[in-house]
Tab-separated table of C-alpha atoms and ligand atoms in Angstrom:
chain	number	residue	atom	x	y	z
A	286	MET	CA	0.000	0.000	0.000
A	287	SER	CA	1.372	3.427	-0.809
A	288	VAL	CA	2.057	6.172	1.688
A	289	GLU	CA	0.816	9.719	1.276
A	290	VAL	CA	2.087	12.719	3.231
A	291	ARG	CA	-0.484	15.307	4.261
A	292	ARG	CA	-0.356	18.402	6.338
A	293	GLY	CA	-1.616	17.581	9.773
A	294	ARG	CA	-4.767	18.706	11.452
A	295	ARG	CA	-5.196	19.303	15.146
A	296	GLU	CA	-6.844	15.875	15.549
A	297	ASP	CA	-3.860	14.165	13.860
A	298	VAL	CA	-1.280	15.296	16.373
A	299	LEU	CA	-1.500	12.177	18.509
A	300	GLY	CA	-1.060	9.961	15.431
A	301	ALA	CA	1.820	12.073	14.118
A	302	LEU	CA	3.618	11.841	17.467
A	303	ARG	CA	3.167	8.082	17.768
A	304	PRO	CA	6.036	7.069	15.406
A	305	VAL	CA	8.716	9.048	17.263
A	306	PHE	CA	7.262	8.184	20.675
A	307	HIS	CA	7.628	4.538	19.710
A	308	TYR	CA	11.398	5.112	19.904
A	309	PHE	CA	11.019	6.879	23.256
A	310	GLY	CA	9.492	3.602	24.441
A	311	ARG	CA	6.033	4.940	25.125
A	312	GLU	CA	2.702	5.830	23.588
A	313	PRO	CA	1.882	9.523	23.357
A	314	THR	CA	-1.031	10.491	25.588
A	315	GLU	CA	-3.636	13.212	25.207
A	316	GLU	CA	-1.499	15.098	27.706
A	317	SER	CA	1.633	14.810	25.528
A	318	ALA	CA	-0.394	15.982	22.528
A	319	SER	CA	-1.757	19.028	24.310
A	320	ARG	CA	1.712	19.892	25.658
A	321	VAL	CA	3.067	19.855	22.107
A	322	LEU	CA	0.154	21.898	20.772
A	323	ARG	CA	0.923	24.662	23.255
A	324	VAL	CA	4.047	25.444	21.226
A	325	LEU	CA	3.411	23.854	17.830
A	326	SER	CA	0.981	25.110	15.257
A	327	PRO	CA	-1.077	22.149	13.884
A	328	ASP	CA	-0.443	23.238	10.313
A	329	ARG	CA	3.304	22.656	10.897
A	330	ILE	CA	2.652	18.931	11.362
A	331	HIS	CA	3.166	16.588	8.451
A	332	ALA	CA	1.803	13.063	8.726
A	333	ALA	CA	2.536	10.081	6.476
A	334	TRP	CA	-0.626	8.061	5.972
A	335	GLU	CA	-0.956	4.465	4.838
A	336	GLY	CA	-4.657	3.948	4.360
A	337	ASP	CA	-6.234	5.279	7.531
A	338	GLU	CA	-3.121	4.807	9.669
A	339	ILE	CA	-0.325	7.317	10.335
A	340	VAL	CA	3.064	5.599	9.968
A	341	GLY	CA	5.367	8.619	10.095
A	342	GLY	CA	5.449	12.237	11.162
A	343	ALA	CA	7.590	15.375	11.064
A	344	SER	CA	6.832	18.805	12.470
A	345	ALA	CA	8.406	22.241	12.754
A	346	PHE	CA	8.380	24.954	15.382
A	347	GLU	CA	8.289	28.548	14.194
A	348	PHE	CA	11.464	30.019	15.611
A	349	GLN	CA	13.343	33.282	15.309
A	350	LEU	CA	16.948	32.180	15.011
A	351	THR	CA	19.973	34.353	15.674
A	352	ILE	CA	22.520	34.248	12.863
A	353	PRO	CA	25.603	36.470	12.632
A	354	GLY	CA	24.298	40.024	12.503
A	355	SER	CA	20.553	39.353	12.556
A	356	VAL	CA	17.596	37.261	13.584
A	357	VAL	CA	15.603	35.360	10.943
A	358	PRO	CA	12.534	33.113	10.830
A	359	ALA	CA	13.633	29.495	10.894
A	360	ALA	CA	11.833	26.155	11.028
A	361	GLY	CA	12.825	24.138	14.087
A	362	VAL	CA	12.325	20.595	12.829
A	363	THR	CA	11.110	18.234	15.520
A	364	VAL	CA	9.393	14.921	16.392
A	365	VAL	CA	10.521	13.189	13.210
A	366	GLY	CA	9.804	9.481	13.161
A	367	VAL	CA	8.777	6.553	10.977
A	368	LEU	CA	7.459	3.349	12.534
A	369	PRO	CA	9.954	0.469	12.419
A	370	THR	CA	7.376	-1.469	10.383
A	371	HIS	CA	7.785	1.095	7.582
A	372	ARG	CA	11.465	1.974	7.792
A	373	ARG	CA	13.616	2.301	4.680
A	374	GLN	CA	10.695	2.578	2.312
A	375	GLY	CA	11.227	6.248	1.598
A	376	VAL	CA	8.700	7.584	4.124
A	377	LEU	CA	11.143	10.044	5.719
A	378	THR	CA	12.175	11.197	2.248
A	379	GLN	CA	8.530	11.976	1.452
A	380	LEU	CA	8.124	13.795	4.760
A	381	MET	CA	11.266	15.866	4.193
A	382	ARG	CA	10.083	16.703	0.671
A	383	ALA	CA	6.738	17.983	1.916
A	384	GLN	CA	8.249	19.797	4.884
A	385	LEU	CA	11.024	21.577	2.984
A	386	ASP	CA	8.598	22.642	0.216
A	387	ASP	CA	6.333	24.005	2.922
A	388	ILE	CA	9.170	25.885	4.662
A	389	HIS	CA	10.209	27.354	1.318
A	390	GLU	CA	6.666	28.509	0.517
A	391	ARG	CA	6.412	30.139	3.925
A	392	GLY	CA	9.556	32.137	3.205
A	393	GLU	CA	11.603	30.838	6.117
A	394	PRO	CA	15.195	30.918	4.819
A	395	LEU	CA	16.545	28.366	7.300
A	396	ALA	CA	15.637	25.071	8.925
A	397	PHE	CA	17.536	23.555	11.819
A	398	LEU	CA	17.302	20.513	14.027
A	399	TRP	CA	18.959	18.224	16.515
A	400	ALA	CA	19.665	14.865	14.883
A	401	SER	CA	19.204	11.610	16.758
A	402	GLU	CA	21.751	10.081	14.379
A	403	GLY	CA	24.220	12.039	12.279
A	404	ALA	CA	23.691	9.893	9.188
A	405	ILE	CA	20.082	10.932	8.621
A	406	TYR	CA	19.895	14.544	7.448
A	407	GLY	CA	22.905	15.281	5.225
A	408	ARG	CA	21.100	13.834	2.210
A	409	PHE	CA	18.359	16.407	2.721
A	410	GLY	CA	20.835	19.315	2.665
A	411	TYR	CA	21.431	19.750	6.402
A	412	GLY	CA	24.984	20.312	7.569
A	413	LEU	CA	26.356	19.961	11.074
A	414	ALA	CA	26.494	23.633	12.039
A	415	GLY	CA	28.242	23.502	15.375
A	416	LEU	CA	29.459	21.476	18.298
A	417	SER	CA	28.604	21.415	21.957
A	418	GLY	CA	30.214	20.060	25.080
A	419	GLU	CA	29.483	18.076	28.172
A	420	ILE	CA	31.463	18.362	31.414
A	421	GLU	CA	31.823	16.681	34.761
A	422	LEU	CA	33.984	18.576	37.227
A	423	LEU	CA	34.885	17.716	40.800
A	424	ARG	CA	34.399	20.615	43.187
A	425	ALA	CA	37.866	19.919	44.557
A	426	HIS	CA	39.370	20.709	41.134
A	427	SER	CA	37.235	23.700	40.218
A	428	ARG	CA	39.535	26.570	41.250
A	429	PHE	CA	39.658	29.550	38.923
A	430	THR	CA	42.933	31.166	37.894
A	431	GLY	CA	41.880	34.503	39.373
A	432	PRO	CA	39.255	36.128	41.546
A	433	VAL	CA	35.698	36.549	40.334
A	434	ASP	CA	33.868	39.855	40.504
A	435	THR	CA	31.594	39.141	43.465
A	436	GLU	CA	29.541	42.304	43.542
A	437	GLY	CA	25.856	41.581	43.317
A	438	ARG	CA	23.811	38.963	45.053
A	439	PHE	CA	22.304	35.622	44.236
A	440	ARG	CA	18.662	34.862	44.854
A	441	LEU	CA	16.580	31.734	44.357
A	442	LEU	CA	13.358	32.435	42.462
A	443	SER	CA	9.939	30.851	42.595
A	444	LEU	CA	8.550	29.553	39.320
A	445	GLU	CA	6.291	32.597	38.979
A	446	GLU	CA	9.185	34.986	39.570
A	447	ALA	CA	11.348	33.097	37.084
A	448	LEU	CA	8.680	33.267	34.376
A	449	ASP	CA	8.833	37.038	34.671
A	450	ALA	CA	12.505	37.616	35.361
A	451	LEU	CA	14.454	35.198	33.156
A	452	PRO	CA	13.175	35.894	29.612
A	453	PRO	CA	14.739	39.373	29.276
A	454	VAL	CA	18.108	38.031	30.470
A	455	TYR	CA	17.943	35.166	28.005
A	456	ASP	CA	16.843	37.515	25.205
A	457	ARG	CA	19.880	39.758	25.680
A	458	VAL	CA	22.233	36.814	25.222
A	459	ALA	CA	20.163	35.063	22.540
A	460	SER	CA	20.023	38.148	20.348
A	461	GLU	CA	23.817	38.197	20.025
A	462	THR	CA	24.569	34.466	19.965
A	463	PRO	CA	24.237	32.643	16.638
A	464	GLY	CA	22.356	29.383	17.122
A	465	MET	CA	20.076	30.616	19.908
A	466	PHE	CA	16.390	31.087	19.210
A	467	GLY	CA	13.745	33.309	20.733
A	468	ARG	CA	11.444	31.809	23.347
A	469	THR	CA	7.797	32.738	23.674
A	470	SER	CA	6.235	32.896	27.140
A	471	GLU	CA	4.467	29.639	26.290
A	472	TRP	CA	7.859	28.100	25.482
A	473	TRP	CA	9.216	29.240	28.839
A	474	SER	CA	6.312	27.842	30.800
A	475	SER	CA	5.706	24.585	28.971
A	476	ARG	CA	9.266	23.732	27.945
A	477	VAL	CA	12.095	25.489	29.752
A	478	LEU	CA	10.696	25.886	33.251
A	479	ASP	CA	8.296	22.969	33.195
A	480	ASP	CA	9.591	20.412	35.642
A	481	PRO	CA	7.765	17.091	35.437
A	482	GLU	CA	9.281	14.103	37.246
A	483	TRP	CA	10.285	12.378	33.980
A	484	ARG	CA	12.613	15.235	33.042
A	485	ARG	CA	14.640	15.073	36.242
A	486	GLY	CA	16.816	12.071	35.428
A	487	GLY	CA	16.921	10.979	39.066
A	488	ALA	CA	17.868	14.440	40.362
A	489	GLY	CA	15.737	16.879	42.359
A	490	GLU	CA	13.395	19.670	41.434
A	491	MET	CA	14.598	22.446	39.166
A	492	ALA	CA	16.178	25.346	41.041
A	493	ARG	CA	16.301	28.830	39.517
A	494	VAL	CA	18.973	31.228	40.719
A	495	VAL	CA	19.602	34.783	39.528
A	496	LEU	CA	22.485	37.174	39.929
A	497	GLU	CA	21.331	40.742	40.477
A	498	ARG	CA	23.058	44.023	41.069
A	499	GLU	CA	21.276	47.252	41.922
A	500	GLY	CA	17.988	45.810	40.725
A	501	GLU	CA	19.398	44.641	37.385
A	502	LEU	CA	19.471	40.931	36.537
A	503	LEU	CA	22.861	40.020	35.134
A	504	GLY	CA	22.515	36.276	34.796
A	505	TYR	CA	20.786	33.135	35.918
A	506	ALA	CA	21.170	29.396	36.172
A	507	LEU	CA	18.690	26.547	36.096
A	508	TYR	CA	19.936	23.460	37.868
A	509	ARG	CA	19.042	20.393	39.897
A	510	LEU	CA	20.829	18.803	42.806
A	511	GLN	CA	21.244	15.051	42.907
A	512	MET	CA	21.913	13.730	46.382
A	513	GLY	CA	24.183	10.746	46.873
A	514	PHE	CA	26.467	9.096	49.411
A	515	SER	CA	29.009	6.376	49.125
A	516	ASP	CA	31.170	5.058	51.976
A	517	GLY	CA	30.020	7.907	54.157
A	518	ALA	CA	31.059	10.680	51.776
A	519	SER	CA	29.001	12.809	49.433
A	520	THR	CA	28.734	11.838	45.780
A	521	ALA	CA	26.128	14.543	45.240
A	522	ALA	CA	26.088	16.470	41.972
A	523	VAL	CA	24.840	19.738	40.554
A	524	HIS	CA	23.159	19.176	37.180
A	525	VAL	CA	23.358	22.451	35.290
A	526	ILE	CA	20.504	22.816	32.838
A	527	GLU	CA	21.327	26.316	31.616
A	528	ALA	CA	23.648	29.069	32.801
A	529	ILE	CA	23.469	32.516	31.216
A	530	GLY	CA	25.309	35.755	31.930
A	531	VAL	CA	24.844	39.050	30.116
A	532	THR	CA	28.498	40.007	30.592
A	533	PRO	CA	31.655	37.867	30.874
A	534	GLU	CA	31.898	38.851	34.561
A	535	ALA	CA	28.315	37.795	35.238
A	536	LEU	CA	28.834	34.458	33.495
A	537	SER	CA	31.987	33.761	35.532
A	538	ALA	CA	30.152	34.654	38.731
A	539	ILE	CA	27.238	32.359	37.852
A	540	TRP	CA	29.612	29.456	37.212
A	541	ARG	CA	31.583	30.149	40.384
A	542	HIS	CA	28.300	30.056	42.270
A	543	LEU	CA	27.328	26.705	40.731
A	544	LEU	CA	30.755	25.162	41.299
A	545	ASP	CA	30.774	26.258	44.955
A	546	ILE	CA	27.490	24.757	46.117
A	547	ASP	CA	28.302	23.067	49.414
A	548	TRP	CA	27.840	19.361	49.990
A	549	MET	CA	28.159	18.700	46.247
A	550	GLU	CA	31.008	16.542	45.071
A	551	ARG	CA	30.771	17.485	41.388
A	552	THR	CA	29.074	19.556	38.732
A	553	LYS	CA	27.717	18.125	35.499
A	554	ALA	CA	26.599	20.183	32.529
A	555	TRP	CA	25.500	19.495	28.974
A	556	LEU	CA	25.042	21.479	25.776
A	557	LEU	CA	27.779	23.990	26.536
A	558	PRO	CA	29.283	26.094	23.758
A	559	VAL	CA	32.655	24.746	22.614
A	560	ASP	CA	34.322	28.097	23.236
A	561	HIS	CA	33.126	28.151	26.846
A	562	PRO	CA	35.105	30.547	29.066
A	563	LEU	CA	35.597	27.745	31.612
A	564	PHE	CA	38.591	26.636	29.531
A	565	LEU	CA	40.314	29.873	30.486
A	566	LEU	CA	38.746	30.393	33.892
A	567	LEU	CA	39.674	27.057	35.427
A	568	GLU	CA	43.111	26.438	36.823
A	569	GLU	CA	42.893	22.848	35.594
A	570	PRO	CA	40.635	22.872	32.515
A	571	SER	CA	41.271	19.225	31.706
A	572	ARG	CA	39.599	18.328	35.017
A	573	MET	CA	36.226	19.213	33.545
A	574	ARG	CA	36.641	16.348	31.054
A	575	PHE	CA	35.060	18.330	28.253
A	576	ARG	CA	33.480	15.948	25.759
A	577	VAL	CA	32.646	17.361	22.336
A	578	GLU	CA	29.423	16.354	20.640
A	579	GLU	CA	27.259	17.349	17.713
A	580	SER	CA	25.053	20.364	18.128
A	581	VAL	CA	22.445	21.602	15.665
A	582	TRP	CA	22.199	20.832	11.957
A	583	LEU	CA	21.339	23.725	9.671
A	584	ARG	CA	19.774	23.830	6.223
A	585	LEU	CA	19.701	26.855	3.962
A	586	VAL	CA	16.217	26.526	2.482
A	587	ASP	CA	16.611	29.770	0.558
A	588	VAL	CA	20.310	30.391	-0.038
A	589	ALA	CA	19.840	33.902	-1.452
A	590	ALA	CA	17.687	35.086	1.464
A	591	ALA	CA	19.969	33.469	4.030
A	592	LEU	CA	23.080	35.160	2.597
A	593	ARG	CA	21.260	38.491	2.383
A	594	ALA	CA	20.329	38.311	6.051
A	595	ARG	CA	23.821	37.515	7.351
A	596	SER	CA	26.469	40.048	8.261
A	597	TRP	CA	30.118	39.600	7.303
A	598	ALA	CA	33.258	40.109	9.377
A	599	GLN	CA	34.895	41.719	6.367
A	600	GLU	CA	33.800	42.723	2.886
A	601	GLU	CA	34.839	40.133	0.328
A	602	ASP	CA	33.882	39.686	-3.293
A	603	ILE	CA	33.435	35.926	-3.382
A	604	VAL	CA	31.326	33.783	-5.670
A	605	LEU	CA	30.054	30.531	-4.183
A	606	ALA	CA	28.835	27.819	-6.570
A	607	VAL	CA	26.206	25.957	-4.567
A	608	ALA	CA	24.889	22.483	-5.414
A	609	ASP	CA	21.554	21.424	-3.936
A	610	SER	CA	20.058	18.237	-5.351
A	611	PHE	CA	17.160	18.056	-2.862
A	612	CYS	CA	16.058	21.709	-3.240
A	613	PRO	CA	17.115	22.555	-6.810
A	614	TRP	CA	15.747	26.103	-6.562
A	615	ASN	CA	18.964	26.868	-4.686
A	616	GLU	CA	21.357	25.624	-7.362
A	617	GLY	CA	23.531	28.416	-8.693
A	618	SER	CA	26.343	30.850	-8.025
A	619	TYR	CA	25.963	33.502	-5.344
A	620	ARG	CA	27.747	36.567	-4.103
A	621	LEU	CA	27.692	37.189	-0.366
A	622	ASP	CA	24.934	39.782	-0.765
A	623	GLY	CA	22.684	36.949	-1.993
A	624	SER	CA	22.667	38.028	-5.633
A	625	THR	CA	23.116	35.332	-8.258
A	626	THR	CA	25.768	35.586	-10.917
A	627	THR	CA	27.029	33.777	-13.977
A	628	GLU	CA	30.615	34.824	-13.261
A	629	ALA	CA	33.220	32.189	-12.505
A	630	ALA	CA	33.007	30.893	-8.952
A	631	ASP	CA	35.751	31.049	-6.309
A	632	LEU	CA	34.508	28.120	-4.246
A	633	ARG	CA	32.253	25.178	-5.051
A	634	LEU	CA	30.349	23.339	-2.334
A	635	ASP	CA	27.153	21.539	-1.461
A	636	VAL	CA	24.390	23.393	0.365
A	637	ARG	CA	24.894	21.246	3.461
A	638	ASP	CA	28.482	22.450	3.738
A	639	LEU	CA	27.368	26.047	3.431
A	640	GLY	CA	25.044	25.168	6.332
A	641	ALA	CA	28.066	23.942	8.300
A	642	ALA	CA	29.890	27.259	7.789
A	643	PHE	CA	26.899	29.602	7.989
A	644	LEU	CA	26.750	30.219	11.750
A	645	GLY	CA	30.523	30.222	12.073
A	646	GLY	CA	30.690	26.696	13.520
A	647	PHE	CA	33.156	25.415	10.925
A	648	THR	CA	35.607	27.294	8.745
A	649	PHE	CA	36.076	26.802	5.029
A	650	TRP	CA	39.563	25.545	5.755
A	651	GLU	CA	38.072	22.892	8.015
A	652	LEU	CA	35.644	21.952	5.271
A	653	ARG	CA	38.519	21.813	2.813
A	654	ARG	CA	40.508	19.487	5.039
A	655	ALA	CA	37.477	17.174	5.080
A	656	GLY	CA	37.247	17.371	1.284
A	657	ARG	CA	33.927	19.218	1.480
A	658	VAL	CA	34.711	22.353	-0.507
A	659	GLU	CA	36.596	22.951	-3.739
A	660	GLU	CA	38.826	26.009	-3.989
A	661	LEU	CA	38.585	27.152	-7.610
A	662	VAL	CA	40.639	30.332	-7.176
A	663	PRO	CA	43.758	30.270	-4.969
A	664	GLY	CA	43.240	32.266	-1.756
A	665	ALA	CA	39.436	31.937	-1.866
A	666	LEU	CA	39.273	29.756	1.263
A	667	GLN	CA	41.076	32.374	3.279
A	668	ARG	CA	38.909	35.188	1.953
A	669	ALA	CA	35.746	33.218	2.686
A	670	ASP	CA	36.960	32.536	6.215
A	671	GLY	CA	37.657	36.247	6.655
A	672	ALA	CA	34.077	37.056	5.674
A	673	PHE	CA	32.316	34.253	7.611
A	674	ARG	CA	34.372	34.691	10.805
A	675	THR	CA	32.359	35.240	13.987
A	676	ASP	CA	33.473	36.349	17.439
A	677	ARG	CA	31.921	33.321	19.121
A	678	ALA	CA	31.021	29.734	18.358
A	679	PRO	CA	27.365	29.067	17.635
A	680	TRP	CA	25.457	27.853	20.657
A	681	CYS	CA	22.074	26.203	20.917
A	682	PRO	CA	21.510	25.566	24.635
A	683	GLU	CA	18.411	23.462	24.245
A	684	ILE	CA	17.328	20.320	22.401
A	685	PHE	CA	13.865	20.639	20.863
B	239	LIG	C1	15.311	8.187	10.887
B	239	LIG	C2	14.018	7.653	10.327
B	239	LIG	C3	12.945	8.726	10.420
B	239	LIG	C4	14.281	7.277	8.873
B	239	LIG	O1	13.049	6.970	8.222
B	239	LIG	P1	12.961	6.059	6.917
B	239	LIG	O2	11.564	6.224	6.412
B	239	LIG	O3	13.476	4.723	7.198
B	239	LIG	O4	13.937	6.820	5.922
B	239	LIG	P2	13.960	6.663	4.325
B	239	LIG	O5	13.469	5.300	3.937
B	239	LIG	O6	13.253	7.822	3.687
B	239	LIG	O7	15.514	6.769	4.068
B	239	LIG	C5	16.086	7.641	3.158
B	239	LIG	C6	17.565	7.364	3.092
B	239	LIG	O8	18.152	7.684	4.355
B	239	LIG	C7	18.858	6.566	4.893
B	239	LIG	N1	18.596	6.539	6.326
B	239	LIG	C8	17.423	6.746	6.927
B	239	LIG	N2	17.566	6.658	8.241
B	239	LIG	C9	18.847	6.401	8.493
B	239	LIG	C10	19.593	6.192	9.680
B	239	LIG	N3	18.997	6.244	10.886
B	239	LIG	N4	20.922	5.941	9.567
B	239	LIG	C11	21.503	5.896	8.346
B	239	LIG	N5	20.829	6.086	7.180
B	239	LIG	C12	19.521	6.328	7.266
B	239	LIG	C13	18.236	5.367	4.205
B	239	LIG	O9	19.106	4.279	4.147
B	239	LIG	C14	17.911	5.913	2.834
B	239	LIG	O10	19.101	5.908	2.060
B	239	LIG	P3	19.082	5.603	0.483
B	239	LIG	O11	18.210	6.663	-0.118
B	239	LIG	O12	20.524	5.705	0.105
B	239	LIG	O13	18.489	4.257	0.352
B	239	LIG	C15	13.533	6.413	11.086
B	239	LIG	O14	14.512	5.452	11.054
B	239	LIG	C16	13.174	6.680	12.526
B	239	LIG	O15	12.030	6.976	12.818
B	239	LIG	N6	14.154	6.537	13.425
B	239	LIG	C17	13.934	6.657	14.859
B	239	LIG	C18	13.460	8.028	15.281
B	239	LIG	C19	14.473	9.062	14.909
B	239	LIG	O16	15.661	8.851	15.061
B	239	LIG	N7	13.984	10.201	14.410
B	239	LIG	C20	14.826	11.309	14.042
B	239	LIG	C21	14.791	12.286	15.149
B	239	LIG	S1	15.924	13.579	14.833
């Protein structure tokens, strides 16, 4: 029987979630469906139907994504799944076709996602756009090389206070950090600060601490404490969910605060930017055992619009010849201002590799060393790196 992909309706959400929930090891409930619908518009759901049964689904959040120099609409691809009974029959390919056509028609220049497995999305034009890190640091080895600015005070917030106080702090950092996306108040309440038992991973309730000075909030952290004892000594850990500071001093102070929580033996954190200041703050950086992992994958759905929206570290006259077999409307040669040209290109690459470089997560030289870009004019790699350079690594602090 053939499979047909249709745009979802509100009543299809449970069916469209079922395939991916199968891999989570549970059935979606009415409650899971209504949670999702608080932040997902039903017409962003695509469902793959076989007869009257849904066998696959893919959806997209409507995000505002920070890229170097601006903020653009971007599809946040989520809850992608095909039942194991229908795997490798092209169902995902049909879903991606429908979804990317839809994103293109809506005029969103970018799509991005967290991949469960790195092998899935390259064929659809997504490139790994950045890296993130995971740490585990013993309190006994967490000394900083110098003193931390300790002016200001820390305060634990109630959920209601946090819903009010944290968004503006986050927004200040998100608006200048490529890879971060804007959060609606619904997103804050039903995703970030929602604290059901199943999200705690064996640790305690979410704590919300802010750093304030003269009435101004300079940073915050969301964390959990996990109690533990072994042989009479503490094995307790701080699980850092998110730590944000609006200035370098505030961020250092927030981390010092987290690393100094008494009774804890260690601090664990995930989804940190790879250029985290802890490398330079800690006296013994290797003690944090920084493990590097994949972060988000980015797809330029409209290459011209994406290039137009981005700012450049330096003016360069470069022509990029872009190949895009899955979204052929993008095929062509582009200048950095997004205009197309028939002039000879300086660099030739696939759209997924432009996605890898777009937020500043990988340089063209790195792509070259992996055989992912062709330098047609000597010196073009260096010029492209000069233009694409950013002052910080992309960071997406949250899996969606
Ligand atoms: C990933 C998933 C959606 C793929 O669905 P699918 O319908 O089997 O994919 P398709 O049949 O359209 O595959 C298209 C191509 O991608 C390849 N592919 C698909 N999933 C892959 C995977 N997990 N690893 C490696 N290759 C994969 C297929 O081999 C096929 O390649 P081909 O065109 O060269 O033959 C499905 O396996 C799934 O639901 N996995 C578990 C949930 C999950 O990981 N979701 C993604 C969340 S980010």
